[in-house]
Amino acid sequence: MSTVASAPRHRRYVDMTPEREQKITQLVQLMKQTYDPLPQQLQILLRYSPTPEDAPTPRNTTRSYCYYALISCDWDVQKAFEGMKRNVEYRLQCHLDERSELPSAISIRGWDQVEVVRALGKELRAGNQRVDQIVAGIEYYFSFGLHYWDRYGQPVFYLMLGSVDEKNLLKKLKEAANVGQSADAVMWEVLQHVLGSGEWLAYYQQMQYDAAKLKVDASEGLIRATTIVVDLKGLTYKMIWKPAIDLLLFCLRELLDHYPQCIHQILVVNASSAVTLIYSLIRKALPDTVQAKIRMARPSESLALLTEYIEAQYVPYFYGGACHCEDGCVRSYNPKSPAKGTVTVDQDGASSATE
């Protein structure tokens, strides 16, 4: 695995050819013929990021909304329109554009959440809701959270997969399930809230950038996605366990179905040689669009990969960055406390027992 270069520019939007622009125009027309008023999420985006109708697609709120639908369906206008309709219906059924998401139940660092809510003209989310109770029950076994932003202003979501206690996580999810509800569905409740929190932060980031209050390189286009960091430090062979894999795949399917192109990049850090080998065997099972977003780095290369996408001042100290958040960069995560009683894969692929 080669060492990554420092801070090159990464494209967030594909080249807009005349053919692609024409397809976006077709989808915009279909959408406007079908929805009056426009889809609720698009109305919100237009309120926060009003743009001229003739603005280029990456900086045009309406056209970029249709762009994401098209790029998720390999530029097939009819498939994109059907996907858009499903997405609009899903958001209506789940009240995703009506409910409050902040202050979040999950760990968030880098934003004054009350200020974000005020700027968005929203209502503060009440505490002690079901999602708060679920998160409180699982976060000791599974650490995750939103922490600052990347070089393009996009929120960064950290997923500490290497330290997850998957059996206790699944146990807690089952305990939190309603009658007839699966553990997968409970986890999706949490991730839906994570995604909603990330959307609100992205809306706010774009507003801050438009007001020249956010010093990032978002000139290419609107801030609409999230960068994900997957940390595999402490990965164990026991984690390759069918129920845990099934949970991961279920959440991935739901994500791809209902949140088209919400991910800019997936940065996998602290990946051992064994992990890269396993990934090379299973990557073909992933959609091409997902494969293209994944980059992996061994422990010795992880800081270089992170700083390629994220300013060093916003990279947590336990990766070698300069950020030392009060109460921890990711709540409940302690990089000095590996999982107990498991077989750990080290960076060379060898295994060792921990007590």
mmCIF file of C-alpha atoms in Angstrom:
data_model
loop_
_atom_site.group_PDB
_atom_site.id
_atom_site.type_symbol
_atom_site.label_atom_id
_atom_site.label_comp_id
_atom_site.label_asym_id
_atom_site.label_seq_id
_atom_site.Cartn_x
_atom_site.Cartn_y
_atom_site.Cartn_z
ATOM 1 C CA MET A 1 0.000 0.000 0.000
ATOM 2 C CA SER A 2 1.628 3.213 -1.121
ATOM 3 C CA THR A 3 1.933 6.304 1.008
ATOM 4 C CA VAL A 4 -0.670 8.903 0.087
ATOM 5 C CA ALA A 5 0.241 12.334 -1.205
ATOM 6 C CA SER A 6 -0.454 15.414 0.870
ATOM 7 C CA ALA A 7 -3.620 17.409 0.334
ATOM 8 C CA PRO A 8 -4.433 16.994 -3.374
ATOM 9 C CA ARG A 9 -7.785 18.183 -4.637
ATOM 10 C CA HIS A 10 -10.556 15.572 -4.594
ATOM 11 C CA ARG A 11 -13.523 15.950 -6.891
ATOM 12 C CA ARG A 12 -16.946 15.963 -5.283
ATOM 13 C CA TYR A 13 -18.868 16.255 -8.539
ATOM 14 C CA VAL A 14 -18.280 14.451 -11.826
ATOM 15 C CA ASP A 15 -17.629 16.272 -15.089
ATOM 16 C CA MET A 16 -20.855 17.724 -16.422
ATOM 17 C CA THR A 17 -21.043 16.805 -20.112
ATOM 18 C CA PRO A 18 -23.806 18.205 -22.360
ATOM 19 C CA GLU A 19 -25.496 14.788 -22.314
ATOM 20 C CA ARG A 20 -25.518 14.704 -18.516
ATOM 21 C CA GLU A 21 -26.793 18.270 -18.300
ATOM 22 C CA GLN A 22 -29.622 17.339 -20.659
ATOM 23 C CA LYS A 23 -30.584 14.386 -18.470
ATOM 24 C CA ILE A 24 -30.615 16.608 -15.397
ATOM 25 C CA THR A 25 -32.896 19.038 -17.227
ATOM 26 C CA GLN A 26 -35.221 16.155 -18.139
ATOM 27 C CA LEU A 27 -35.375 14.991 -14.538
ATOM 28 C CA VAL A 28 -35.998 18.526 -13.267
ATOM 29 C CA GLN A 29 -38.934 18.785 -15.682
ATOM 30 C CA LEU A 30 -40.349 15.407 -14.601
ATOM 31 C CA MET A 31 -40.025 16.403 -10.961
ATOM 32 C CA LYS A 32 -41.771 19.750 -11.443
ATOM 33 C CA GLN A 33 -44.573 18.112 -13.433
ATOM 34 C CA THR A 34 -45.109 15.576 -10.640
ATOM 35 C CA TYR A 35 -44.553 17.590 -7.470
ATOM 36 C CA ASP A 36 -46.407 20.808 -6.763
ATOM 37 C CA PRO A 37 -45.198 21.870 -4.286
ATOM 38 C CA LEU A 38 -41.697 20.501 -4.742
ATOM 39 C CA PRO A 39 -40.413 17.649 -2.526
ATOM 40 C CA GLN A 40 -40.114 18.811 1.064
ATOM 41 C CA GLN A 41 -36.377 18.201 1.309
ATOM 42 C CA LEU A 42 -35.766 20.281 -1.819
ATOM 43 C CA GLN A 43 -37.901 23.082 -0.401
ATOM 44 C CA ILE A 44 -35.695 23.067 2.695
ATOM 45 C CA LEU A 45 -32.530 23.087 0.602
ATOM 46 C CA LEU A 46 -33.834 26.026 -1.432
ATOM 47 C CA ARG A 47 -34.618 27.927 1.753
ATOM 48 C CA TYR A 48 -31.113 27.426 3.131
ATOM 49 C CA SER A 49 -29.250 27.671 -0.191
ATOM 50 C CA PRO A 50 -31.207 29.771 -2.680
ATOM 51 C CA THR A 51 -29.369 29.758 -5.997
ATOM 52 C CA PRO A 52 -30.060 31.340 -9.405
ATOM 53 C CA GLU A 53 -31.921 29.073 -11.820
ATOM 54 C CA ASP A 54 -29.087 29.405 -14.335
ATOM 55 C CA ALA A 55 -26.325 28.523 -11.849
ATOM 56 C CA PRO A 56 -24.071 25.597 -12.874
ATOM 57 C CA THR A 57 -25.375 22.231 -11.698
ATOM 58 C CA PRO A 58 -22.891 21.709 -8.818
ATOM 59 C CA ARG A 59 -23.868 25.138 -7.431
ATOM 60 C CA ASN A 60 -27.547 24.944 -8.337
ATOM 61 C CA THR A 61 -29.772 23.649 -5.536
ATOM 62 C CA THR A 62 -32.538 22.256 -7.752
ATOM 63 C CA ARG A 63 -30.271 20.751 -10.393
ATOM 64 C CA SER A 64 -27.884 19.256 -7.818
ATOM 65 C CA TYR A 65 -30.875 17.586 -6.124
ATOM 66 C CA CYS A 66 -31.628 15.851 -9.423
ATOM 67 C CA TYR A 67 -27.929 15.248 -10.085
ATOM 68 C CA TYR A 68 -27.684 13.080 -6.965
ATOM 69 C CA ALA A 69 -30.707 11.061 -8.040
ATOM 70 C CA LEU A 70 -29.182 10.477 -11.475
ATOM 71 C CA ILE A 71 -25.664 9.617 -10.391
ATOM 72 C CA SER A 72 -27.137 7.012 -8.035
ATOM 73 C CA CYS A 73 -28.868 5.339 -11.005
ATOM 74 C CA ASP A 74 -26.033 5.437 -13.529
ATOM 75 C CA TRP A 75 -27.604 8.404 -15.333
ATOM 76 C CA ASP A 76 -30.798 6.550 -16.258
ATOM 77 C CA VAL A 77 -33.490 9.247 -16.135
ATOM 78 C CA GLN A 78 -36.454 6.915 -15.620
ATOM 79 C CA LYS A 79 -34.720 4.896 -12.909
ATOM 80 C CA ALA A 80 -33.625 8.105 -11.218
ATOM 81 C CA PHE A 81 -37.192 9.424 -11.291
ATOM 82 C CA GLU A 82 -38.554 6.203 -9.784
ATOM 83 C CA GLY A 83 -35.829 6.335 -7.136
ATOM 84 C CA MET A 84 -36.679 9.960 -6.413
ATOM 85 C CA LYS A 85 -40.344 9.082 -5.905
ATOM 86 C CA ARG A 86 -39.436 6.269 -3.515
ATOM 87 C CA ASN A 87 -37.106 8.590 -1.638
ATOM 88 C CA VAL A 88 -39.732 11.329 -1.348
ATOM 89 C CA GLU A 89 -42.296 8.825 -0.071
ATOM 90 C CA TYR A 90 -39.829 7.347 2.412
ATOM 91 C CA ARG A 91 -38.977 10.751 3.840
ATOM 92 C CA LEU A 92 -42.674 11.565 4.162
ATOM 93 C CA GLN A 93 -43.446 8.273 5.910
ATOM 94 C CA CYS A 94 -40.582 8.743 8.371
ATOM 95 C CA HIS A 95 -41.188 12.502 8.812
ATOM 96 C CA LEU A 96 -37.492 13.047 8.114
ATOM 97 C CA ASP A 97 -37.915 16.671 7.058
ATOM 98 C CA GLU A 98 -40.240 17.561 9.919
ATOM 99 C CA ARG A 99 -38.600 16.153 13.012
ATOM 100 C CA SER A 100 -35.877 17.819 15.052
ATOM 101 C CA GLU A 101 -32.414 16.235 15.050
ATOM 102 C CA LEU A 102 -30.285 18.528 17.222
ATOM 103 C CA PRO A 103 -29.025 18.497 19.915
ATOM 104 C CA SER A 104 -28.197 14.981 18.830
ATOM 105 C CA ALA A 105 -28.295 11.788 20.851
ATOM 106 C CA ILE A 106 -24.902 10.871 19.399
ATOM 107 C CA SER A 107 -21.446 12.323 19.947
ATOM 108 C CA ILE A 108 -20.952 15.573 18.010
ATOM 109 C CA ARG A 109 -17.819 17.694 18.249
ATOM 110 C CA GLY A 110 -16.995 20.934 16.447
ATOM 111 C CA TRP A 111 -20.379 22.657 16.409
ATOM 112 C CA ASP A 112 -22.495 24.602 18.870
ATOM 113 C CA GLN A 113 -25.622 22.553 18.259
ATOM 114 C CA VAL A 114 -27.953 25.145 19.756
ATOM 115 C CA GLU A 115 -26.493 27.749 17.388
ATOM 116 C CA VAL A 116 -26.973 25.379 14.439
ATOM 117 C CA VAL A 117 -30.638 24.913 15.354
ATOM 118 C CA ARG A 118 -31.112 28.668 15.701
ATOM 119 C CA ALA A 119 -29.440 29.380 12.354
ATOM 120 C CA LEU A 120 -31.621 26.791 10.614
ATOM 121 C CA GLY A 121 -34.782 28.186 12.182
ATOM 122 C CA LYS A 122 -35.613 24.803 13.668
ATOM 123 C CA GLU A 123 -36.799 23.678 17.082
ATOM 124 C CA LEU A 124 -34.464 22.079 19.600
ATOM 125 C CA ARG A 125 -34.852 18.327 19.802
ATOM 126 C CA ALA A 126 -36.273 17.168 23.119
ATOM 127 C CA GLY A 127 -34.065 14.816 25.111
ATOM 128 C CA ASN A 128 -34.801 11.400 26.585
ATOM 129 C CA GLN A 129 -36.428 10.126 23.416
ATOM 130 C CA ARG A 130 -36.280 6.529 22.269
ATOM 131 C CA VAL A 131 -33.140 7.144 20.206
ATOM 132 C CA ASP A 132 -31.405 8.650 23.264
ATOM 133 C CA GLN A 133 -32.169 5.507 25.235
ATOM 134 C CA ILE A 134 -30.927 3.226 22.464
ATOM 135 C CA VAL A 135 -27.697 5.194 22.028
ATOM 136 C CA ALA A 136 -27.106 5.235 25.789
ATOM 137 C CA GLY A 137 -27.443 1.456 25.804
ATOM 138 C CA ILE A 138 -25.122 0.695 22.897
ATOM 139 C CA GLU A 139 -22.405 3.343 22.823
ATOM 140 C CA TYR A 140 -20.295 1.612 25.481
ATOM 141 C CA TYR A 141 -20.015 -1.284 23.033
ATOM 142 C CA PHE A 142 -19.928 0.717 19.801
ATOM 143 C CA SER A 143 -18.333 4.168 19.557
ATOM 144 C CA PHE A 144 -19.221 6.560 16.754
ATOM 145 C CA GLY A 145 -19.802 10.250 16.214
ATOM 146 C CA LEU A 146 -19.582 13.333 14.028
ATOM 147 C CA HIS A 147 -16.357 15.289 14.489
ATOM 148 C CA TYR A 148 -15.657 18.561 12.659
ATOM 149 C CA TRP A 149 -15.417 18.688 8.870
ATOM 150 C CA ASP A 150 -13.143 17.843 5.970
ATOM 151 C CA ARG A 151 -11.265 20.219 3.667
ATOM 152 C CA TYR A 152 -14.461 20.776 1.665
ATOM 153 C CA GLY A 153 -16.702 21.621 4.623
ATOM 154 C CA GLN A 154 -18.409 18.232 4.775
ATOM 155 C CA PRO A 155 -19.096 16.744 8.234
ATOM 156 C CA VAL A 156 -16.884 13.785 9.135
ATOM 157 C CA PHE A 157 -18.439 10.712 10.742
ATOM 158 C CA TYR A 158 -16.131 8.410 12.710
ATOM 159 C CA LEU A 159 -17.072 4.743 12.988
ATOM 160 C CA MET A 160 -14.859 2.844 15.429
ATOM 161 C CA LEU A 161 -15.500 -0.636 14.040
ATOM 162 C CA GLY A 162 -12.276 -2.153 15.317
ATOM 163 C CA SER A 163 -13.273 -1.681 18.952
ATOM 164 C CA VAL A 164 -16.913 -2.753 18.689
ATOM 165 C CA ASP A 165 -18.152 -5.453 21.060
ATOM 166 C CA GLU A 166 -20.505 -6.949 18.505
ATOM 167 C CA LYS A 167 -22.155 -9.572 20.725
ATOM 168 C CA ASN A 168 -23.058 -7.120 23.469
ATOM 169 C CA LEU A 169 -24.088 -4.592 20.824
ATOM 170 C CA LEU A 170 -26.543 -7.067 19.310
ATOM 171 C CA LYS A 171 -27.765 -8.009 22.776
ATOM 172 C CA LYS A 172 -28.522 -4.369 23.599
ATOM 173 C CA LEU A 173 -30.233 -3.837 20.253
ATOM 174 C CA LYS A 174 -32.479 -6.843 20.866
ATOM 175 C CA GLU A 175 -33.306 -5.557 24.351
ATOM 176 C CA ALA A 176 -34.323 -2.207 22.853
ATOM 177 C CA ALA A 177 -36.490 -3.750 20.129
ATOM 178 C CA ASN A 178 -40.229 -3.275 20.148
ATOM 179 C CA VAL A 179 -42.454 -6.327 19.785
ATOM 180 C CA GLY A 180 -41.789 -7.880 16.393
ATOM 181 C CA GLN A 181 -38.879 -5.549 15.650
ATOM 182 C CA SER A 182 -35.465 -6.883 14.636
ATOM 183 C CA ALA A 183 -32.111 -5.768 16.009
ATOM 184 C CA ASP A 184 -31.287 -4.569 12.484
ATOM 185 C CA ALA A 185 -34.280 -2.232 12.526
ATOM 186 C CA VAL A 186 -33.269 -0.812 15.917
ATOM 187 C CA MET A 187 -29.771 -0.063 14.631
ATOM 188 C CA TRP A 188 -31.301 1.610 11.603
ATOM 189 C CA GLU A 189 -33.307 3.895 13.916
ATOM 190 C CA VAL A 190 -30.001 5.114 15.315
ATOM 191 C CA LEU A 191 -28.354 5.497 11.918
ATOM 192 C CA GLN A 192 -31.379 7.357 10.593
ATOM 193 C CA HIS A 193 -30.876 9.857 13.415
ATOM 194 C CA VAL A 194 -27.138 10.002 12.633
ATOM 195 C CA LEU A 195 -27.932 10.770 8.998
ATOM 196 C CA GLY A 196 -30.475 13.396 9.990
ATOM 197 C CA SER A 197 -27.959 15.058 12.292
ATOM 198 C CA GLY A 198 -25.409 15.008 9.481
ATOM 199 C CA GLU A 199 -27.896 16.575 7.062
ATOM 200 C CA TRP A 200 -28.581 19.445 9.461
ATOM 201 C CA LEU A 201 -24.858 20.043 9.898
ATOM 202 C CA ALA A 202 -24.330 20.000 6.119
ATOM 203 C CA TYR A 203 -27.139 22.570 5.686
ATOM 204 C CA TYR A 204 -25.443 24.743 8.297
ATOM 205 C CA GLN A 205 -22.001 24.299 6.733
ATOM 206 C CA GLN A 206 -23.296 25.525 3.380
ATOM 207 C CA MET A 207 -24.914 28.545 5.026
ATOM 208 C CA GLN A 208 -21.661 29.352 6.825
ATOM 209 C CA TYR A 209 -19.694 28.989 3.600
ATOM 210 C CA ASP A 210 -22.113 31.241 1.709
ATOM 211 C CA ALA A 211 -21.688 33.842 4.467
ATOM 212 C CA ALA A 212 -17.867 33.602 4.162
ATOM 213 C CA LYS A 213 -17.655 32.303 7.740
ATOM 214 C CA LEU A 214 -16.252 28.882 6.859
ATOM 215 C CA LYS A 215 -12.733 28.666 5.452
ATOM 216 C CA VAL A 216 -12.859 25.528 3.333
ATOM 217 C CA ASP A 217 -12.561 24.693 -0.361
ATOM 218 C CA ALA A 218 -16.219 24.276 -1.301
ATOM 219 C CA SER A 219 -15.944 26.234 -4.540
ATOM 220 C CA GLU A 220 -16.633 23.159 -6.664
ATOM 221 C CA GLY A 221 -20.218 22.817 -5.515
ATOM 222 C CA LEU A 222 -22.775 22.688 -2.730
ATOM 223 C CA ILE A 223 -21.978 20.864 0.523
ATOM 224 C CA ARG A 224 -24.308 17.883 0.508
ATOM 225 C CA ALA A 225 -22.368 14.804 1.635
ATOM 226 C CA THR A 226 -20.384 13.361 4.537
ATOM 227 C CA THR A 227 -16.918 11.846 4.767
ATOM 228 C CA ILE A 228 -16.767 8.632 6.792
ATOM 229 C CA VAL A 229 -13.725 7.417 8.714
ATOM 230 C CA VAL A 230 -13.808 3.714 9.582
ATOM 231 C CA ASP A 231 -11.239 2.865 12.258
ATOM 232 C CA LEU A 232 -10.229 -0.801 12.401
ATOM 233 C CA LYS A 233 -7.839 -0.515 15.342
ATOM 234 C CA GLY A 234 -8.382 -3.571 17.532
ATOM 235 C CA LEU A 235 -10.101 -5.608 14.832
ATOM 236 C CA THR A 236 -10.619 -9.212 15.920
ATOM 237 C CA TYR A 237 -11.282 -12.436 14.081
ATOM 238 C CA LYS A 238 -14.338 -12.900 16.285
ATOM 239 C CA MET A 239 -15.875 -9.838 14.673
ATOM 240 C CA ILE A 240 -16.175 -11.798 11.435
ATOM 241 C CA TRP A 241 -19.391 -13.240 12.814
ATOM 242 C CA LYS A 242 -22.467 -13.764 10.646
ATOM 243 C CA PRO A 243 -25.002 -11.841 12.778
ATOM 244 C CA ALA A 244 -22.649 -8.848 12.900
ATOM 245 C CA ILE A 245 -21.962 -9.032 9.159
ATOM 246 C CA ASP A 246 -25.708 -9.302 8.478
ATOM 247 C CA LEU A 247 -26.307 -6.189 10.592
ATOM 248 C CA LEU A 248 -23.651 -4.262 8.666
ATOM 249 C CA LEU A 249 -25.019 -5.335 5.277
ATOM 250 C CA PHE A 250 -28.604 -4.496 6.275
ATOM 251 C CA CYS A 251 -27.598 -0.972 7.280
ATOM 252 C CA LEU A 252 -25.565 -0.540 4.096
ATOM 253 C CA ARG A 253 -28.533 -1.594 1.939
ATOM 254 C CA GLU A 254 -30.856 0.819 3.731
ATOM 255 C CA LEU A 255 -28.314 3.599 3.344
ATOM 256 C CA LEU A 256 -27.945 3.057 -0.395
ATOM 257 C CA ASP A 257 -31.713 2.741 -0.877
ATOM 258 C CA HIS A 258 -32.804 5.852 1.010
ATOM 259 C CA TYR A 259 -29.845 8.238 1.103
ATOM 260 C CA PRO A 260 -28.454 8.408 -2.442
ATOM 261 C CA GLN A 261 -24.898 9.680 -2.643
ATOM 262 C CA CYS A 262 -24.810 10.935 0.956
ATOM 263 C CA ILE A 263 -21.217 9.678 1.275
ATOM 264 C CA HIS A 264 -18.326 11.546 -0.304
ATOM 265 C CA GLN A 265 -15.505 9.228 0.767
ATOM 266 C CA ILE A 266 -14.928 6.263 3.083
ATOM 267 C CA LEU A 267 -11.480 6.380 4.682
ATOM 268 C CA VAL A 268 -10.558 3.062 6.295
ATOM 269 C CA VAL A 269 -7.697 3.561 8.745
ATOM 270 C CA ASN A 270 -5.590 1.224 10.877
ATOM 271 C CA ALA A 271 -6.205 -1.530 8.339
ATOM 272 C CA SER A 272 -3.956 -4.563 8.712
ATOM 273 C CA SER A 273 -2.551 -6.636 5.863
ATOM 274 C CA ALA A 274 -5.166 -9.272 6.672
ATOM 275 C CA VAL A 275 -7.942 -6.703 6.321
ATOM 276 C CA THR A 276 -6.741 -5.539 2.920
ATOM 277 C CA LEU A 277 -6.612 -9.154 1.776
ATOM 278 C CA ILE A 278 -10.147 -9.840 3.010
ATOM 279 C CA TYR A 279 -11.386 -6.658 1.357
ATOM 280 C CA SER A 280 -9.823 -7.627 -1.964
ATOM 281 C CA LEU A 281 -11.895 -10.822 -1.823
ATOM 282 C CA ILE A 282 -15.238 -9.221 -0.955
ATOM 283 C CA ARG A 283 -15.048 -5.857 -2.714
ATOM 284 C CA LYS A 284 -16.756 -7.205 -5.840
ATOM 285 C CA ALA A 285 -19.885 -7.738 -3.758
ATOM 286 C CA LEU A 286 -20.094 -3.967 -3.248
ATOM 287 C CA PRO A 287 -21.619 -1.619 -5.829
ATOM 288 C CA ASP A 288 -19.058 0.066 -8.068
ATOM 289 C CA THR A 289 -20.096 3.451 -6.691
ATOM 290 C CA VAL A 290 -19.228 2.297 -3.157
ATOM 291 C CA GLN A 291 -15.937 0.693 -4.191
ATOM 292 C CA ALA A 292 -14.855 3.950 -5.804
ATOM 293 C CA LYS A 293 -15.330 5.804 -2.525
ATOM 294 C CA ILE A 294 -13.212 3.493 -0.341
ATOM 295 C CA ARG A 295 -9.562 4.161 0.468
ATOM 296 C CA MET A 296 -7.587 2.106 2.959
ATOM 297 C CA ALA A 297 -4.447 2.782 4.970
ATOM 298 C CA ARG A 298 -2.293 0.762 7.336
ATOM 299 C CA PRO A 299 -1.624 2.201 10.805
ATOM 300 C CA SER A 300 1.631 3.799 9.660
ATOM 301 C CA GLU A 301 -0.155 5.497 6.741
ATOM 302 C CA SER A 302 -3.411 6.448 8.450
ATOM 303 C CA LEU A 303 -2.452 9.992 9.445
ATOM 304 C CA ALA A 304 -1.313 10.765 5.896
ATOM 305 C CA LEU A 305 -4.614 9.530 4.493
ATOM 306 C CA LEU A 306 -6.666 11.504 7.009
ATOM 307 C CA THR A 307 -4.765 14.756 6.474
ATOM 308 C CA GLU A 308 -5.188 14.349 2.740
ATOM 309 C CA TYR A 309 -8.892 14.950 3.323
ATOM 310 C CA ILE A 310 -9.020 16.694 6.718
ATOM 311 C CA GLU A 311 -6.995 19.596 8.117
ATOM 312 C CA ALA A 312 -4.588 18.340 10.796
ATOM 313 C CA GLN A 313 -6.151 20.657 13.383
ATOM 314 C CA TYR A 314 -9.400 18.691 13.029
ATOM 315 C CA VAL A 315 -7.847 15.213 13.072
ATOM 316 C CA PRO A 316 -8.150 13.551 16.526
ATOM 317 C CA TYR A 317 -4.933 13.307 18.503
ATOM 318 C CA PHE A 318 -5.054 9.505 18.644
ATOM 319 C CA TYR A 319 -4.335 9.440 14.902
ATOM 320 C CA GLY A 320 -1.495 11.933 15.288
ATOM 321 C CA GLY A 321 -3.621 15.004 14.603
ATOM 322 C CA ALA A 322 -3.840 18.171 16.678
ATOM 323 C CA CYS A 323 -7.413 17.922 17.977
ATOM 324 C CA HIS A 324 -7.945 17.272 21.703
ATOM 325 C CA CYS A 325 -11.673 17.675 22.312
ATOM 326 C CA GLU A 326 -12.856 18.094 25.861
ATOM 327 C CA ASP A 327 -14.575 14.849 26.911
ATOM 328 C CA GLY A 328 -12.974 13.050 23.963
ATOM 329 C CA CYS A 329 -13.117 13.507 20.205
ATOM 330 C CA VAL A 330 -15.553 10.578 19.972
ATOM 331 C CA ARG A 331 -17.644 10.129 23.083
ATOM 332 C CA SER A 332 -17.223 6.750 24.816
ATOM 333 C CA TYR A 333 -14.150 5.860 22.730
ATOM 334 C CA ASN A 334 -10.905 5.223 24.583
ATOM 335 C CA PRO A 335 -8.030 4.435 22.195
ATOM 336 C CA LYS A 336 -5.976 3.059 25.090
ATOM 337 C CA SER A 337 -8.508 0.361 26.005
ATOM 338 C CA PRO A 338 -8.625 -2.486 23.461
ATOM 339 C CA ALA A 339 -11.327 -5.121 23.607
ATOM 340 C CA LYS A 340 -10.872 -7.844 26.219
ATOM 341 C CA GLY A 341 -10.785 -11.585 25.741
ATOM 342 C CA THR A 342 -10.436 -11.511 21.970
ATOM 343 C CA VAL A 343 -7.894 -12.379 19.307
ATOM 344 C CA THR A 344 -6.554 -9.178 17.786
ATOM 345 C CA VAL A 345 -5.156 -8.845 14.273
ATOM 346 C CA ASP A 346 -2.072 -6.626 14.337
ATOM 347 C CA GLN A 347 -0.858 -4.461 11.476
ATOM 348 C CA ASP A 348 1.163 -7.308 9.995
ATOM 349 C CA GLY A 349 -1.752 -9.725 10.051
ATOM 350 C CA ALA A 350 -0.484 -11.760 13.020
ATOM 351 C CA SER A 351 -2.792 -12.549 15.927
ATOM 352 C CA SER A 352 -2.315 -12.113 19.651
ATOM 353 C CA ALA A 353 -4.511 -12.842 22.648
ATOM 354 C CA THR A 354 -5.636 -10.164 25.070
ATOM 355 C CA GLU A 355 -6.891 -10.822 28.521
#
